[in-house]
Short mmCIF file of C-alpha atoms in Angstrom, two decimals:
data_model
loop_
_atom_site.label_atom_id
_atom_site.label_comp_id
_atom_site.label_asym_id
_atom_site.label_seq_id
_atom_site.Cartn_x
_atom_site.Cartn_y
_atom_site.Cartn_z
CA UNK A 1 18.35 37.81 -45.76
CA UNK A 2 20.94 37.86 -42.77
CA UNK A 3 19.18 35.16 -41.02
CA UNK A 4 21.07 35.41 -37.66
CA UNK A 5 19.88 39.34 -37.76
CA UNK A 6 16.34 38.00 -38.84
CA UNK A 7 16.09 35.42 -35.62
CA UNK A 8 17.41 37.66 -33.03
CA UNK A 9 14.29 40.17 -34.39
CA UNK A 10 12.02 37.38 -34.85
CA UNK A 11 13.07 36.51 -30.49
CA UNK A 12 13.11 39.72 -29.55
CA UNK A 13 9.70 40.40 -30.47
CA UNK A 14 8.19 37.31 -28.62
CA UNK A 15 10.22 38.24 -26.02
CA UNK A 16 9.09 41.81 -25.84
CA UNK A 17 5.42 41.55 -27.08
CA UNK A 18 5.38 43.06 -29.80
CA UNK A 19 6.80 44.55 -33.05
CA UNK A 20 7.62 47.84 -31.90
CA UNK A 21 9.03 46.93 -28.48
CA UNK A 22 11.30 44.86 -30.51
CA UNK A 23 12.53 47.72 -32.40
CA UNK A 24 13.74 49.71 -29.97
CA UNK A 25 15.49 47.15 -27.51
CA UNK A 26 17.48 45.83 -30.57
CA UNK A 27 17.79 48.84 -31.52
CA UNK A 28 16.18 48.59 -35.29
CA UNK A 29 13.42 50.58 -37.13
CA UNK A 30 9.77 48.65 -37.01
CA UNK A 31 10.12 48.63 -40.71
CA UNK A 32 13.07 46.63 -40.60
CA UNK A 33 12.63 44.25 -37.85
CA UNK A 34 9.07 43.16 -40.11
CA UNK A 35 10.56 42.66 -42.89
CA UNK A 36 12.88 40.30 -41.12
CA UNK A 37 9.92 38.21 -39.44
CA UNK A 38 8.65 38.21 -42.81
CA UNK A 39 11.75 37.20 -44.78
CA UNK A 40 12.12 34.62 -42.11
CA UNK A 41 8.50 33.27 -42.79
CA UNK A 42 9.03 33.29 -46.09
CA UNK A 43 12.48 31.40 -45.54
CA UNK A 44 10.69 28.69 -43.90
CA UNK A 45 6.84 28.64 -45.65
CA UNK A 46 5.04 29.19 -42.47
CA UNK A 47 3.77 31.66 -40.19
CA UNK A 48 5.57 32.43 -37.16
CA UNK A 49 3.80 35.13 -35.56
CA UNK A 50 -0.10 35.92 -35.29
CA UNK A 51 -1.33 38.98 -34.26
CA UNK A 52 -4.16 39.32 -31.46
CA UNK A 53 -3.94 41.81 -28.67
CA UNK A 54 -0.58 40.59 -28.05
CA UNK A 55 1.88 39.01 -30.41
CA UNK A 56 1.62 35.52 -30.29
CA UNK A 57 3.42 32.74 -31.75
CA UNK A 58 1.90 29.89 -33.82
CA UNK A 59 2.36 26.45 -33.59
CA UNK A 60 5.55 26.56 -36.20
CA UNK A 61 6.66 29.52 -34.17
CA UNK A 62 6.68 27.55 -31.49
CA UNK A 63 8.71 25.02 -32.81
CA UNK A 64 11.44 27.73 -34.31
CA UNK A 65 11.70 29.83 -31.26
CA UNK A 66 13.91 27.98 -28.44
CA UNK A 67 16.07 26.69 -31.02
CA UNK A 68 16.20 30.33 -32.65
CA UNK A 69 17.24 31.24 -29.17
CA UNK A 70 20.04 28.86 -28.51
CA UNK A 71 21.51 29.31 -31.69
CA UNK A 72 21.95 33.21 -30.56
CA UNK A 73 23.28 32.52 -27.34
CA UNK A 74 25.92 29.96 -29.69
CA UNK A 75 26.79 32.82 -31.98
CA UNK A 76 27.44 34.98 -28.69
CA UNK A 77 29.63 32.54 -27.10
CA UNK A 78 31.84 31.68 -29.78
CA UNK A 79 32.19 35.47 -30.49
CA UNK A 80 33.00 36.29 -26.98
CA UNK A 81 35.13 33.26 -27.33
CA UNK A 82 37.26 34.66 -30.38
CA UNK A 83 37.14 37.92 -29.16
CA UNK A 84 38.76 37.76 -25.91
CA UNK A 85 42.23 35.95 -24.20
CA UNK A 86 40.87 32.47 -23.79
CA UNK A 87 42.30 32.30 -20.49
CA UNK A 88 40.42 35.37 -19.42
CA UNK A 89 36.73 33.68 -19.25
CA UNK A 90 33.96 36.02 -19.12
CA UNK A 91 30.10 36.17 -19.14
CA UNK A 92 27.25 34.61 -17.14
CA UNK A 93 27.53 30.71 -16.46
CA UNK A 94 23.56 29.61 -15.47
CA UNK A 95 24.04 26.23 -13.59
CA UNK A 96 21.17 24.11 -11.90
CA UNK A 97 21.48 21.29 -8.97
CA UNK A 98 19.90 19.17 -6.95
CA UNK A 99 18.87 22.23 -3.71
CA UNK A 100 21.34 19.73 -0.93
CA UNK A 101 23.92 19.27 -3.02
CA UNK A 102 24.03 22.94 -4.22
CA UNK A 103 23.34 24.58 -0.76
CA UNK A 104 25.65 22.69 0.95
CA UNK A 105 29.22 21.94 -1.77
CA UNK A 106 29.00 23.57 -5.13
CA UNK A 107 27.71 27.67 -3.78
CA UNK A 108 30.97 27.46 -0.77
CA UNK A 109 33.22 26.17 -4.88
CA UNK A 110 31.60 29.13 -5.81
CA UNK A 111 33.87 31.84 -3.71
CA UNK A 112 37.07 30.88 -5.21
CA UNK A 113 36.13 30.04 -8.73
CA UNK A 114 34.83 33.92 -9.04
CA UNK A 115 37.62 35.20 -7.25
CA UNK A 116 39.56 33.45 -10.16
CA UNK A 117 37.45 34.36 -12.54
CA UNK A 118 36.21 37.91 -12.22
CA UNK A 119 34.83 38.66 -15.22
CA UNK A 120 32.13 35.24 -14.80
CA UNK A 121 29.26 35.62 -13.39
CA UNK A 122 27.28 32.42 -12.21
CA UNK A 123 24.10 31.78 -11.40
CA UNK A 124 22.99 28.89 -9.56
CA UNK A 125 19.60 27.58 -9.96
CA UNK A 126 18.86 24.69 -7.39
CA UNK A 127 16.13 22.31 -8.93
CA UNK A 128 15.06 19.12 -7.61
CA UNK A 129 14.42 18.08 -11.10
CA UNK A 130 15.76 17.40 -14.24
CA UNK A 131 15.84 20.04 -16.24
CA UNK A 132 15.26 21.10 -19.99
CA UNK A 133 18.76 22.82 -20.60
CA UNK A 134 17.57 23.96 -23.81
CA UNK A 135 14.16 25.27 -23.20
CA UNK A 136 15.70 26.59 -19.80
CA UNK A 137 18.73 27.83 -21.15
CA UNK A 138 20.70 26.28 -18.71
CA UNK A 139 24.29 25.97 -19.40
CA UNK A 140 25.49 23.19 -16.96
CA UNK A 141 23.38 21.17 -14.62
CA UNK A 142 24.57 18.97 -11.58
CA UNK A 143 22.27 15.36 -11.99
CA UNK A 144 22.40 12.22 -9.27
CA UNK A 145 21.99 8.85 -10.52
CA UNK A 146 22.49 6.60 -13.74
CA UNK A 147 22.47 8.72 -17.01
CA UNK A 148 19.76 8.15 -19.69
CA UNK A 149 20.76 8.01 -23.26
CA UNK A 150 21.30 11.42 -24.01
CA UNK A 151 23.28 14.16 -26.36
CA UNK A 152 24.41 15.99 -23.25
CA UNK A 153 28.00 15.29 -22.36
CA UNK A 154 28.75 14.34 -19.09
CA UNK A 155 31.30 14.90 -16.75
CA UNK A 156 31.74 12.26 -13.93
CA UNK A 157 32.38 14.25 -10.48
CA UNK A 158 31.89 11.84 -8.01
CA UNK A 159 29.97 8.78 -6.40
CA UNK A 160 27.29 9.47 -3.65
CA UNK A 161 27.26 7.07 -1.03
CA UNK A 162 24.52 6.72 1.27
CA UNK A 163 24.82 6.10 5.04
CA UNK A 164 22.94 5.21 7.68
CA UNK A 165 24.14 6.41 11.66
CA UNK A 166 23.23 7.67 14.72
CA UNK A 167 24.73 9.17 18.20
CA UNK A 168 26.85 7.07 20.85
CA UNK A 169 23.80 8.66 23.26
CA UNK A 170 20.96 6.96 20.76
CA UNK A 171 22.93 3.53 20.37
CA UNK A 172 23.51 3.69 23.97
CA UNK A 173 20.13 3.57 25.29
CA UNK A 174 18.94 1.47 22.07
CA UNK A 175 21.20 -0.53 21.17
CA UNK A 176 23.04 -1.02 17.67
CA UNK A 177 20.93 -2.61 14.85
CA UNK A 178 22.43 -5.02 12.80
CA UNK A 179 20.77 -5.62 9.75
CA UNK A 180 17.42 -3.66 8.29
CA UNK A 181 15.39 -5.53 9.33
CA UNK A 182 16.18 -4.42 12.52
CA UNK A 183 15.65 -0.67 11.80
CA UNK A 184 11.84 -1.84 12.63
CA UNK A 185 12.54 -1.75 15.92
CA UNK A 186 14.50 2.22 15.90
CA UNK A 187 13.37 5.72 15.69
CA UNK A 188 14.50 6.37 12.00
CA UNK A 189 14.40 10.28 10.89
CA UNK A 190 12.88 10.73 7.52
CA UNK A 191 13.59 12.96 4.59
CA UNK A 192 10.46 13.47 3.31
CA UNK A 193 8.61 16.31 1.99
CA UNK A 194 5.18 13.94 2.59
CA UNK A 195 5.62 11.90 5.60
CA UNK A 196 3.85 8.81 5.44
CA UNK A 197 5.85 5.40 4.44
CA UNK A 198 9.60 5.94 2.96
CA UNK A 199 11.89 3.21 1.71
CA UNK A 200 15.74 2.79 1.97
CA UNK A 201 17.52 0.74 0.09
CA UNK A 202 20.31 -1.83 1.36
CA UNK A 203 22.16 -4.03 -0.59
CA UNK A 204 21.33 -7.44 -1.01
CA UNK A 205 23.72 -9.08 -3.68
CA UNK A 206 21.94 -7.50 -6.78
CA UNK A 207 22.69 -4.57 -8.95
CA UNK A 208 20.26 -2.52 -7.78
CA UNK A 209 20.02 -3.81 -3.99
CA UNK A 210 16.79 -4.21 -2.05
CA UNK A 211 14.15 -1.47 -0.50
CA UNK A 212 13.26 -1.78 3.02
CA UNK A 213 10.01 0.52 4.05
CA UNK A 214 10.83 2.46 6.93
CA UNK A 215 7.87 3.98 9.44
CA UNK A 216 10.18 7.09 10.94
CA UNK A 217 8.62 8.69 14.24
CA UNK A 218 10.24 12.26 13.11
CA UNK A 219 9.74 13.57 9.45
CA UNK A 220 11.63 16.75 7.64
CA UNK A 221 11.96 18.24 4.22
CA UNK A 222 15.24 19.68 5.73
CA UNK A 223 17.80 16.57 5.08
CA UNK A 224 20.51 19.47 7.39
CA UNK A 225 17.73 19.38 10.26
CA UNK A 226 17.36 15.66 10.23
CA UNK A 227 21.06 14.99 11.10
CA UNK A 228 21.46 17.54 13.50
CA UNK A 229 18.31 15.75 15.14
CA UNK A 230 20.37 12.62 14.87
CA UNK A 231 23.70 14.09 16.28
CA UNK A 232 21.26 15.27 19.49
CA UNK A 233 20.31 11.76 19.76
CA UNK A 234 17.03 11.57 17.98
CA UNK A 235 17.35 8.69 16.13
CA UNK A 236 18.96 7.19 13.10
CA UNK A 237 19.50 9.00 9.77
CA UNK A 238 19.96 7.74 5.93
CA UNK A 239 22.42 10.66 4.23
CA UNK A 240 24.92 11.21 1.80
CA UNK A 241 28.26 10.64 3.09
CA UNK A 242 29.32 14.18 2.61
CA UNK A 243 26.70 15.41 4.46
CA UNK A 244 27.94 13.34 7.89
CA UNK A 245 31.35 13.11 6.87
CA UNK A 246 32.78 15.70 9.87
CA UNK A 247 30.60 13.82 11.95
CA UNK A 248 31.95 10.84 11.50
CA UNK A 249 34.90 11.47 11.92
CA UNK A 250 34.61 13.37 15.24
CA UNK A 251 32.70 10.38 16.55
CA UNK A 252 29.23 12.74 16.65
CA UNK A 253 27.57 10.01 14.10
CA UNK A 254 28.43 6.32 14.43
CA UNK A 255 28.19 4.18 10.97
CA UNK A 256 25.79 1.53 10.82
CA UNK A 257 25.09 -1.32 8.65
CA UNK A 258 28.04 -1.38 6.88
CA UNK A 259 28.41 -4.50 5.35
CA UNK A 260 24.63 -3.58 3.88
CA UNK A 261 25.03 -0.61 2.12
CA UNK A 262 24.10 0.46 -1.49
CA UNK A 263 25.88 1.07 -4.36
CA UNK A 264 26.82 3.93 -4.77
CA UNK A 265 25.26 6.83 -7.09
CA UNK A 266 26.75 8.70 -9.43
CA UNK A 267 27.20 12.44 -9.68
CA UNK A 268 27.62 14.20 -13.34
CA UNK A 269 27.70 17.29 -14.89
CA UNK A 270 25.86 17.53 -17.88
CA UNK A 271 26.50 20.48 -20.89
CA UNK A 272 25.59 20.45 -23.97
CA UNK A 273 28.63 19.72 -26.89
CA UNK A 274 28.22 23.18 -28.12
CA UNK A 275 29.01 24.76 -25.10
CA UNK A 276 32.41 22.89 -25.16
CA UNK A 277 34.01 25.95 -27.43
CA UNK A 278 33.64 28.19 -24.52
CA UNK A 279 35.90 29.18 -22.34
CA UNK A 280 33.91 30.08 -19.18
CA UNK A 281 32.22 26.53 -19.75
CA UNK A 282 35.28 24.48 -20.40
CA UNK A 283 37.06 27.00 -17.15
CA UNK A 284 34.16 26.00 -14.92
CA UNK A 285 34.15 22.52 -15.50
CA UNK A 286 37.52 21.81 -14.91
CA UNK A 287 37.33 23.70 -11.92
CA UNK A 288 34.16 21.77 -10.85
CA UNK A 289 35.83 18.27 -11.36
CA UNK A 290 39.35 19.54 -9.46
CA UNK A 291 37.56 21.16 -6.81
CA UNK A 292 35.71 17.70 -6.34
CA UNK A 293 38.65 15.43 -6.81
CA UNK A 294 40.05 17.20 -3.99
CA UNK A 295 36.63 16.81 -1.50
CA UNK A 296 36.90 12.58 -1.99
CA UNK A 297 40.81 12.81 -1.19
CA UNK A 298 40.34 14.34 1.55
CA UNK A 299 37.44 12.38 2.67
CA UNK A 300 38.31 8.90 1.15
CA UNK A 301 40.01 7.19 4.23
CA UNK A 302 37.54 7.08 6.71
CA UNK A 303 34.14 6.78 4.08
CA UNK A 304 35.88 3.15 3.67
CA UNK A 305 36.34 3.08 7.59
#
């Protein structure tokens, strides 16, 4: 049995429903593509498929198929990989983040990296979760925060830093607040997809710093909306420094509470090892992590003003 031949039949039938379906989009005879499935059960003791009014898969099937399915889309890379000049990249690169992040700095990275590239395609999913890169099929995915134990590698990209600010017009008329506490006193703008109570957190001499509940008067889901509410002189804001960076340094936000701010968080990029043979992978990455390197230069003297 040529068991790569026998999974990609065994996948394309749960993908397609059905025996015959399978047949023709490999393309194969029915007669061949079940003796496959078969010679695959056999391979393994166990059914894989049942048959109702649509081919299902059984509990064992279930276990076999999404690794059945990576292990294709392996063989595929590595053959693409041996196939073509290395430093020609090609194929379809599917990439999730965090919907901010992605919106607003990796899809702009995106224009130059295909116009290097142009036989990559990307797509780029934007989750605000983690996600299963193997049950997703998800090549690459952008995560915030400290990294579980995992058998993902990671590449570092960057550290988030959160900051609170408001107008010259808002501080004006309200004065400047000087340490959280005082933010009880302030119209704070909330990112919040359920307004209610938030929290920010400040430092406070630990590791992990201190959370302050905040009661804002205005409440988005849009974290964009919120600081051009705060530029206008709504209030003050809690965002990611590169999200009030131009801002800042145009005097349209003012930094506040300096001396009490948060640790920062870290950005990664996550892949899995296998996907380290490929060349669209490895060309992405490095082009993710220069492309970055280049956004803190250019922004690292006045974050630390």
């Amino acid at each position: 049995m040529d068991q790569l031949a026998a999974m990609a039949a065994f996948v394309r039938a749960v993908e397609t429903g059905s025996l015959s379906a399978a047949a023709r989009s490999l393309p194969s005879s029915l007669t061949s593509v079940s003796r496959q499935i078969s010679a695959l059960e056999e391979h393994f003791g166990t059914r894989l498929l049942r048959t109702t009014r649509r081919l299902a898969l059984t509990d064992d099937g279930r276990i076999l198929y999404e690794p059945a399915k990576s292990i294709l889309g392996e063989v595929r890379e590595i053959e693409a990989a041996l196939a073509r000049d290395p430093h020609q990249p090609s194929g379809r690169i599917r990439l999730s983040s965090p919907s901010l992040i992605g919106r607003l700095v990796i899809a702009p990275l995106l224009v130059e990296f295909l116009r290097r590239y142009p036989a990559v395609a990307v797509d780029l999913l934007l989750i605000d979760r983690a996600v299963d890169m193997v049950e997703e099929d998800i090549h690459l995915a952008v995560r915030i925060g400290r990294l579980r134990d995992s058998q993902l590698v990671a590449r570092k990209l960057t550290d988030l830093q959160m900051i609170v600010c408001a107008s010259p017009d808002y501080l004006a008329r309200r004065g400047e607040p000087r340490t959280p506490d005082d933010l009880a006193e302030h119209d704070c703008l909330v990112f919040s997809d359920s307004p209610g109570s938030a929290e920010w957190r400040f430092a406070d001499g630990t590791k992990t710093g201190r959370k302050f509940r905040i009661s804002g008067r205005l409440w988005m889901n849009s974290l964009e909306a919120l600081v051009s509410a705060a530029r206008e002189g709504a209030g003050i804001v809690c965002a990611p420094s590169w999200q009030v960076q131009s801002d800042l340094a145009s005097d349209r936000l003012q930094r506040l509470l300096i001396d009490h701010e948060p640790a920062p968080t870290p950005l990664h990029l996550m892949l899995q090892p296998s996907r380290l043979a490929s060349p669209k992978i490895r060309a992405f990455v490095d082009y993710l992590v220069e492309q970055w390197g280049k956004i803190d230069a250019v922004r690292a003297p006045s974050v630390h003003s």
